């Protein structure tokens, strides 16, 4: 029995030591006797400590003087960027406790962590508790620049380090398709095997072993698990449904179908212009507008889109529109024959030319008022197709290549205005021979702010938003801004394009004003060079490199280190809206990117990151907006699993509210149009700061599709005196307020019954109209709250953006109240008949209550409709 007890006690002690271990790391033992700044990554056993600058003005440091050897982490560089240096502690097994022993006296900062809880004692020792294999501490800026200093870290770990197998992922995602799909399964856990079923049963390791994409053409639910060394992941499933599309022969046949019909084109169409979500096409039967992001293709004028693509027929602004997305099956162009524009005058623009590609010669453009003028008259011109690159000089004459579109000047308008979306603006007096410096090297040698052209051709190797990276035999360069063209890897841009030379991120950049950009003359795909960290130098700025089987360490926000056999280089996720940094630093990766620079030092900007050997990078998940802002580093992507309700959209500004009641501002292109009440679920996003506010940045645009309709969000009625700086992005209703105009453009002062003057800034002035006559009037105003920091001020103030105004002093009339006496009766019939008899062509604008049948005209049909209303009363 005694022997049994001894063995039992020994087994308990063994188990205890297996699940709990404490290690004290003294940083002077790791770094030595000299200051190291920026602090480099160090390790002790299975523990790894990595550091990043964050938004601080000073790099993290191991600091040595006559009295101290300690770590120093610094807070944010300014009040609007409070997040400063970070330290990440990583281990192969879960960490349950970290104690940082304080260092020398300083103005102490507050410190937060991405998980668990942080407590700071009166003597400034910091204790973290929780359970995680990676803990990131962030030093916050206080009222003035602050630090956190410490000499050692005591780490308690637990767990056996057993493998946790990641769940498989599906590509493409579950959904409804109208043609067969090949479903690819992958797992982030290296060497894991995937097993799946197609009959609805739960998969086991005895089910079918995944080895190649699964071809599906009928309704099927795929269920899958991943397994490695006896460990099995959770079961995941994806339902694929297949619908039948109505085949149409051409554009005319598609436009004749009913709205919400899913159609499949049996014949190809020809591209007129493509920019972002807008694609204009034609065939022998007519012209069409396709709308949708993430097609997987980028087209240019003259491209022939092969038959077989699918979309949903809708009507938008009175014109047919085909809704398309990543599932629509768009293929690369089969050929290209450039299409010439129709030469017209400004006065010709009307509904009959909708979606046509046109050219107006000898016109003037005035950007500020959205006007194009030629000898025939004036027409509205807007920047929907990316070609708005003319100067504001109203005396300058241009040849304007454009698509005819339409636009609602005011959101409550019942009819659109037909207008021009410039695709390209050309100086008709420019010479036919390219002018300017010979090549990129000569352009890079110019003084900053000099406007010059490049005479030679350049080749595109990477495009991201407004960034177009190009090269020629002499060097590399970034073009930033609106070129009026859509380019892709390999496109050869003809010489003669012009812009302002600047230096950005240590390299040459061409930025606005831009002119002379033409469609690509050829396409010669560019492959990245085989990369080595020894090549990441400022001398190699702009080089396009591919690293194979490398490590990514110190991942925090947009910052990371790239490590290969030759050393370590600093990385920065410049293109974070399309590139997601992984969180698992134990895996090896293949990384494609561009050599860049920052503050006189080289850095590497990734354009693509994949797991070496296969598998997809898992994007972390958060429940809501608050979790995104508090647990995910700035610039890092996460999936917001909870529902967000769209409230108001204007351009790239989208206000939302989540299920927890938190409001947010999404800024950037989502590729979608939302209405109040639309539900967005599973969106991928990051966050950033702009001025004094935080913004959500959309990523992976196919995740921002709204397929649900919820309850529209109503504004909260509030007095101005109750609005505080904690109410940023909230949706409010201010009742019975007076408004006065300030000297600054679009700025007003709003005052309600609480007598609290507040700035009302008409940010959305192109769609929100504030009356010129304000004296003696009161308004109910729907607004979003924001913060604004005036120039040369350290203090932010509350500012309100109006999105809807109701004039309380304006009488409310009913449809049919022709004489506007507040009632609908016999007198209105008499007034309507008199209007028709005494006016050859009564205008709806002059007699809005007279258009009783709402057909856009005032006539005898309205008399009949009005008589029916009066008789039914």
Coordinates of N, CA and C in Angstrom, one line a residue, residues 439-597:
X439 N 13.0 58.0 -69.2 CA 12.6 56.7 -68.6 C 12.4 57.0 -67.1
X440 N 12.2 55.9 -66.3 CA 11.9 56.0 -64.9 C 13.1 56.6 -64.1
X441 N 14.3 56.1 -64.5 CA 15.5 56.6 -63.8 C 15.7 58.1 -63.9
X442 N 15.4 58.7 -65.1 CA 15.5 60.1 -65.3 C 14.4 60.8 -64.6
X443 N 13.2 60.2 -64.5 CA 12.1 60.8 -63.7 C 12.4 60.8 -62.3
X444 N 13.0 59.7 -61.7 CA 13.4 59.6 -60.3 C 14.4 60.7 -60.0
X445 N 15.2 61.1 -60.9 CA 16.3 62.1 -60.6 C 15.8 63.5 -60.6
X446 N 14.5 63.7 -61.0 CA 13.9 65.1 -60.9 C 13.8 65.6 -59.5
X447 N 13.7 66.9 -59.3 CA 13.4 67.4 -58.0 C 12.0 67.2 -57.7
X448 N 11.7 67.0 -56.4 CA 10.3 66.8 -56.0 C 9.5 68.0 -56.4
X449 N 8.2 67.7 -56.7 CA 7.2 68.7 -57.0 C 7.3 69.2 -58.5
X450 N 8.2 68.6 -59.2 CA 8.3 69.0 -60.7 C 7.3 68.2 -61.5
X451 N 6.6 68.8 -62.3 CA 5.6 68.1 -63.2 C 6.3 67.8 -64.5
X452 N 6.3 66.5 -64.8 CA 7.0 66.1 -66.0 C 6.3 64.8 -66.5
X453 N 6.6 64.5 -67.8 CA 6.1 63.3 -68.4 C 7.2 62.3 -68.6
X454 N 6.9 61.0 -68.8 CA 7.9 60.0 -69.1 C 7.6 59.6 -70.5
X455 N 8.6 59.7 -71.4 CA 8.4 59.4 -72.8 C 8.4 58.0 -73.2
X456 N 9.1 57.1 -72.4 CA 9.2 55.7 -72.7 C 8.0 54.9 -72.1
X457 N 7.8 53.7 -72.7 CA 6.8 52.8 -72.1 C 7.2 52.2 -70.8
X458 N 6.3 51.9 -69.9 CA 6.6 51.2 -68.7 C 5.6 50.0 -68.6
X459 N 6.0 49.1 -67.7 CA 5.2 47.8 -67.5 C 4.7 47.7 -66.1
X460 N 3.5 47.4 -66.0 CA 2.8 47.3 -64.6 C 3.2 45.9 -64.0
X461 N 3.6 46.0 -62.7 CA 3.8 44.7 -62.1 C 2.9 44.4 -60.9
X462 N 2.3 45.5 -60.3 CA 1.3 45.3 -59.2 C 0.4 46.5 -59.1
X463 N -0.9 46.3 -58.9 CA -1.9 47.3 -58.7 C -2.6 47.1 -57.4
X464 N -2.8 48.1 -56.6 CA -3.6 48.0 -55.4 C -4.3 49.4 -55.2
X465 N -5.6 49.4 -55.5 CA -6.3 50.7 -55.3 C -5.7 51.8 -56.2
X466 N -5.3 52.9 -55.6 CA -4.7 54.0 -56.3 C -3.2 53.8 -56.6
X467 N -2.6 52.7 -56.2 CA -1.2 52.5 -56.4 C -1.0 51.6 -57.6
X468 N -0.2 52.1 -58.5 CA 0.2 51.3 -59.7 C 1.7 51.3 -59.7
X469 N 2.3 50.1 -59.5 CA 3.7 49.9 -59.5 C 4.2 49.5 -60.9
X470 N 5.2 50.3 -61.4 CA 5.6 50.0 -62.8 C 7.1 50.0 -62.8
X471 N 7.7 49.4 -63.9 CA 9.1 49.3 -64.1 C 9.4 49.4 -65.6
X472 N 10.7 49.8 -65.8 CA 11.3 49.6 -67.2 C 12.7 49.2 -67.0
X473 N 13.5 49.2 -68.0 CA 14.9 48.7 -67.9 C 15.7 49.6 -67.0
X474 N 15.2 50.8 -66.7 CA 16.1 51.7 -65.9 C 15.7 51.7 -64.4
X475 N 14.5 51.2 -64.0 CA 14.2 51.3 -62.6 C 12.7 51.0 -62.3
X476 N 12.3 51.4 -61.1 CA 11.0 51.1 -60.6 C 10.4 52.4 -60.1
X477 N 9.0 52.4 -60.1 CA 8.3 53.6 -59.6 C 6.9 53.2 -59.2
X478 N 6.3 54.1 -58.4 CA 4.9 54.0 -58.0 C 4.1 55.1 -58.6
X479 N 3.0 54.9 -59.3 CA 2.1 55.9 -59.8 C 0.9 55.9 -58.8
X480 N 0.6 57.1 -58.2 CA -0.4 57.2 -57.2 C -1.5 58.2 -57.6
X481 N -2.7 57.7 -57.8 CA -3.8 58.6 -58.1 C -4.7 58.0 -59.2
X482 N -5.5 58.9 -59.8 CA -6.5 58.5 -60.7 C -5.9 58.6 -62.1
X483 N -5.6 57.5 -62.7 CA -5.0 57.5 -64.1 C -6.1 57.5 -65.2
X484 N -7.4 57.2 -64.8 CA -8.4 57.2 -65.8 C -8.4 55.9 -66.6
X485 N -7.6 54.9 -66.2 CA -7.5 53.6 -66.9 C -7.5 52.5 -65.8
X486 N -7.7 51.3 -66.3 CA -7.7 50.1 -65.4 C -6.5 49.2 -65.9
X487 N -5.5 49.1 -65.1 CA -4.4 48.3 -65.5 C -4.2 47.0 -64.6
X488 N -3.5 46.1 -65.1 CA -3.2 44.8 -64.4 C -1.7 44.4 -64.7
X489 N -1.3 43.4 -63.9 CA 0.1 42.9 -64.1 C 0.4 42.6 -65.5
X490 N 1.5 43.1 -66.0 CA 1.9 42.9 -67.4 C 1.5 43.9 -68.4
X491 N 0.6 44.8 -68.0 CA 0.1 45.8 -69.0 C 1.3 46.7 -69.3
X492 N 1.4 47.0 -70.6 CA 2.4 48.0 -71.0 C 1.8 49.3 -71.2
X493 N 2.1 50.3 -70.4 CA 1.5 51.7 -70.6 C 2.3 52.5 -71.5
X494 N 1.7 53.0 -72.6 CA 2.4 53.8 -73.6 C 3.0 55.1 -73.0
X495 N 4.2 55.5 -73.4 CA 4.8 56.7 -72.9 C 4.0 57.9 -73.2
X496 N 4.4 59.0 -72.5 CA 3.7 60.3 -72.7 C 2.8 60.7 -71.5
X497 N 2.7 59.8 -70.5 CA 1.9 60.1 -69.3 C 2.6 61.1 -68.4
X498 N 1.9 61.9 -67.7 CA 2.5 63.0 -66.9 C 2.0 63.0 -65.5
X499 N 2.8 63.5 -64.6 CA 2.4 63.7 -63.2 C 3.5 64.4 -62.4
X500 N 3.2 64.7 -61.1 CA 4.1 65.4 -60.3 C 5.0 64.4 -59.6
X501 N 6.3 64.7 -59.7 CA 7.3 63.8 -59.1 C 7.4 64.1 -57.6
X502 N 7.3 63.0 -56.8 CA 7.5 63.2 -55.3 C 8.3 62.0 -54.9
X503 N 8.7 62.0 -53.6 CA 9.4 60.9 -53.0 C 8.5 60.4 -51.8
X504 N 8.2 59.1 -51.9 CA 7.3 58.6 -50.8 C 7.8 57.2 -50.5
X505 N 7.9 57.0 -49.1 CA 8.5 55.7 -48.7 C 9.8 55.4 -49.3
X506 N 10.6 56.5 -49.4 CA 12.0 56.4 -49.9 C 12.1 56.1 -51.4
X507 N 11.0 56.1 -52.1 CA 11.1 55.8 -53.5 C 10.4 56.8 -54.4
X508 N 10.7 56.8 -55.7 CA 10.1 57.8 -56.6 C 8.6 57.5 -56.8
X509 N 7.8 58.5 -56.8 CA 6.3 58.4 -57.0 C 5.8 59.5 -58.0
X510 N 4.9 59.1 -58.8 CA 4.2 60.1 -59.7 C 2.8 60.3 -59.1
X511 N 2.4 61.5 -58.8 CA 1.1 61.7 -58.3 C 0.4 62.8 -59.1
X512 N -0.9 63.1 -58.8 CA -1.7 64.1 -59.5 C -1.0 65.4 -59.5
X513 N -1.2 66.3 -60.6 CA -2.2 66.0 -61.6 C -1.7 65.0 -62.6
X514 N -2.5 64.1 -63.1 CA -2.2 63.1 -64.0 C -2.8 63.3 -65.4
X515 N -2.1 63.0 -66.4 CA -2.8 63.2 -67.8 C -1.9 62.3 -68.7
X516 N -2.5 62.0 -69.9 CA -1.9 61.3 -70.9 C -1.8 59.8 -70.8
X517 N -2.6 59.2 -69.8 CA -2.6 57.8 -69.6 C -3.5 57.2 -70.7
X518 N -3.0 56.2 -71.4 CA -3.7 55.5 -72.4 C -3.9 54.0 -72.1
X519 N -4.9 53.3 -72.7 CA -5.0 51.9 -72.5 C -3.7 51.2 -72.8
X520 N -3.6 50.0 -72.1 CA -2.4 49.2 -72.3 C -2.2 48.9 -73.8
X521 N -1.0 48.9 -74.3 CA -0.7 48.6 -75.7 C -0.4 47.1 -75.9
X522 N -0.1 46.4 -74.7 CA 0.3 45.0 -74.8 C 0.3 44.5 -73.4
X523 N 0.4 43.2 -73.2 CA 0.5 42.6 -71.9 C 1.6 41.5 -71.8
X524 N 2.6 41.8 -71.0 CA 3.7 40.9 -70.8 C 3.8 40.6 -69.3
X525 N 3.2 39.5 -68.9 CA 3.1 39.2 -67.4 C 4.5 39.3 -66.8
X526 N 4.5 39.9 -65.6 CA 5.8 40.1 -64.8 C 5.7 39.1 -63.6
X527 N 6.8 38.3 -63.5 CA 6.9 37.4 -62.3 C 7.9 38.0 -61.3
X528 N 7.7 37.7 -60.1 CA 8.6 38.3 -59.1 C 10.0 37.6 -59.1
X529 N 11.0 38.3 -58.7 CA 12.3 37.7 -58.6 C 12.4 36.8 -57.4
X530 N 13.3 35.8 -57.4 CA 13.5 35.0 -56.2 C 14.1 35.9 -55.1
X531 N 13.5 35.9 -53.9 CA 13.9 36.9 -52.9 C 14.8 36.4 -51.9
X532 N 15.6 37.3 -51.3 CA 16.4 37.0 -50.2 C 16.4 38.3 -49.3
X533 N 16.5 38.1 -48.0 CA 16.5 39.3 -47.1 C 17.7 40.2 -47.5
X534 N 18.8 39.7 -48.0 CA 19.9 40.5 -48.4 C 19.5 41.5 -49.5
X535 N 18.4 41.2 -50.2 CA 18.0 42.1 -51.3 C 17.1 43.2 -50.9
X536 N 16.7 43.2 -49.6 CA 15.7 44.2 -49.1 C 16.6 45.4 -48.6
X537 N 17.0 46.2 -49.6 CA 17.8 47.4 -49.3 C 17.2 48.6 -50.0
X538 N 17.5 49.8 -49.6 CA 17.0 51.0 -50.3 C 17.5 51.1 -51.8
X539 N 18.7 50.5 -52.0 CA 19.2 50.4 -53.4 C 18.3 49.6 -54.3
X540 N 17.6 48.7 -53.7 CA 16.7 47.8 -54.5 C 15.2 48.2 -54.4
X541 N 15.0 49.5 -54.0 CA 13.6 50.0 -53.8 C 12.8 49.6 -55.1
X542 N 11.6 49.1 -54.8 CA 10.6 48.8 -55.9 C 10.7 47.4 -56.4
X543 N 11.8 46.7 -56.1 CA 12.0 45.3 -56.7 C 10.8 44.4 -56.2
X544 N 10.4 43.6 -57.1 CA 9.2 42.7 -56.9 C 9.8 41.3 -56.6
X545 N 9.7 40.8 -55.4 CA 10.4 39.6 -54.9 C 9.4 38.6 -54.4
X546 N 9.8 37.3 -54.5 CA 9.1 36.2 -53.9 C 10.0 35.4 -52.9
X547 N 9.6 35.4 -51.7 CA 10.3 34.6 -50.7 C 9.6 33.2 -50.5
X548 N 10.4 32.2 -50.4 CA 9.8 30.8 -50.3 C 10.3 30.2 -49.0
X549 N 9.3 29.6 -48.3 CA 9.6 28.9 -47.0 C 10.4 29.8 -46.0
X550 N 9.7 30.9 -45.6 CA 10.3 31.8 -44.7 C 9.4 31.9 -43.4
X551 N 9.9 32.5 -42.4 CA 9.1 32.7 -41.2 C 8.7 34.2 -41.1
X552 N 7.6 34.4 -40.5 CA 7.1 35.7 -40.2 C 7.0 35.8 -38.7
X553 N 7.7 36.8 -38.1 CA 7.7 36.9 -36.6 C 7.4 38.3 -36.2
X554 N 7.1 38.5 -34.9 CA 6.8 39.8 -34.4 C 5.6 40.4 -35.0
X555 N 4.6 39.6 -35.4 CA 3.4 40.1 -36.1 C 2.5 40.9 -35.1
X556 N 2.4 42.2 -35.5 CA 1.6 43.0 -34.6 C 1.0 44.2 -35.5
X557 N -0.3 44.2 -35.5 CA -0.9 45.3 -36.4 C -0.5 45.0 -37.8
X558 N 0.1 46.1 -38.4 CA 0.6 45.9 -39.8 C 2.1 45.6 -39.8
X559 N 2.7 45.5 -38.7 CA 4.2 45.3 -38.6 C 4.5 43.8 -38.4
X560 N 5.7 43.4 -39.0 CA 6.2 42.0 -38.8 C 7.6 42.0 -39.2
X561 N 8.3 40.9 -38.9 CA 9.6 40.6 -39.4 C 9.6 39.5 -40.3
X562 N 10.4 39.5 -41.4 CA 10.5 38.4 -42.3 C 11.9 37.8 -42.2
X563 N 11.9 36.5 -41.9 CA 13.2 35.9 -41.6 C 13.5 34.7 -42.6
X564 N 14.7 34.8 -43.2 CA 15.1 33.6 -44.0 C 16.5 33.3 -43.5
X565 N 17.2 32.4 -44.3 CA 18.5 31.9 -43.9 C 19.6 33.0 -43.9
X566 N 19.3 34.1 -44.6 CA 20.3 35.2 -44.7 C 20.1 36.3 -43.6
X567 N 19.0 36.3 -42.9 CA 18.8 37.3 -41.9 C 17.3 37.7 -41.7
X568 N 17.1 38.9 -41.2 CA 15.8 39.4 -40.8 C 15.6 40.8 -41.4
X569 N 14.4 41.0 -42.0 CA 14.1 42.4 -42.5 C 12.7 42.8 -41.9
X570 N 12.5 44.1 -41.8 CA 11.3 44.6 -41.3 C 10.2 44.6 -42.4
X571 N 9.0 44.2 -42.0 CA 7.9 44.2 -43.0 C 6.8 45.1 -42.5
X572 N 6.1 45.7 -43.5 CA 4.9 46.5 -43.1 C 3.8 46.2 -44.1
X573 N 2.6 45.9 -43.6 CA 1.5 45.5 -44.4 C 0.8 46.7 -45.0
X574 N 1.5 47.3 -46.0 CA 1.0 48.5 -46.7 C -0.3 48.3 -47.4
X575 N -0.6 47.1 -47.9 CA -1.8 46.8 -48.7 C -2.7 45.9 -47.9
X576 N -3.0 46.4 -46.6 CA -3.7 45.6 -45.6 C -5.2 45.3 -46.1
X577 N -5.7 46.2 -46.9 CA -7.1 45.9 -47.3 C -7.3 44.7 -48.2
X578 N -6.2 44.2 -48.8 CA -6.3 43.0 -49.6 C -5.3 41.9 -49.1
X579 N -4.4 42.2 -48.3 CA -3.4 41.2 -47.8 C -3.6 41.0 -46.3
X580 N -3.8 39.8 -45.8 CA -4.0 39.5 -44.4 C -2.8 38.9 -43.8
X581 N -2.2 39.5 -42.7 CA -1.1 38.9 -42.1 C -1.6 37.8 -41.2
X582 N -0.8 36.6 -41.2 CA -1.2 35.5 -40.4 C -1.0 35.8 -39.0
X583 N -1.5 34.9 -38.1 CA -1.3 35.1 -36.7 C -0.4 33.9 -36.1
X584 N -0.2 32.9 -36.9 CA 0.6 31.7 -36.5 C 2.0 31.9 -36.9
X585 N 2.9 32.2 -36.0 CA 4.3 32.4 -36.3 C 5.1 31.1 -36.3
X586 N 4.5 30.0 -36.1 CA 5.2 28.7 -36.1 C 5.3 28.1 -37.5
X587 N 4.4 28.6 -38.4 CA 4.3 28.0 -39.8 C 5.4 28.7 -40.7
X588 N 5.6 28.1 -41.8 CA 6.5 28.7 -42.8 C 5.6 29.2 -43.9
X589 N 6.0 30.3 -44.6 CA 5.2 31.0 -45.6 C 5.9 31.3 -46.9
X590 N 5.2 31.4 -47.9 CA 5.7 32.0 -49.2 C 5.1 33.4 -49.3
X591 N 6.0 34.4 -49.5 CA 5.6 35.8 -49.5 C 6.1 36.5 -50.7
X592 N 5.1 37.1 -51.4 CA 5.4 38.0 -52.6 C 5.2 39.4 -52.2
X593 N 6.1 40.3 -52.6 CA 5.9 41.7 -52.2 C 6.9 42.6 -52.9
X594 N 6.9 43.9 -52.4 CA 7.7 44.9 -53.0 C 8.7 45.5 -52.0
X595 N 9.9 45.8 -52.3 CA 10.9 46.4 -51.5 C 10.5 47.9 -51.4
X596 N 10.3 48.4 -50.1 CA 9.9 49.8 -49.9 C 10.8 50.4 -48.9
X597 N 10.4 51.5 -48.2 CA 11.3 52.1 -47.2 C 10.4 52.9 -46.3

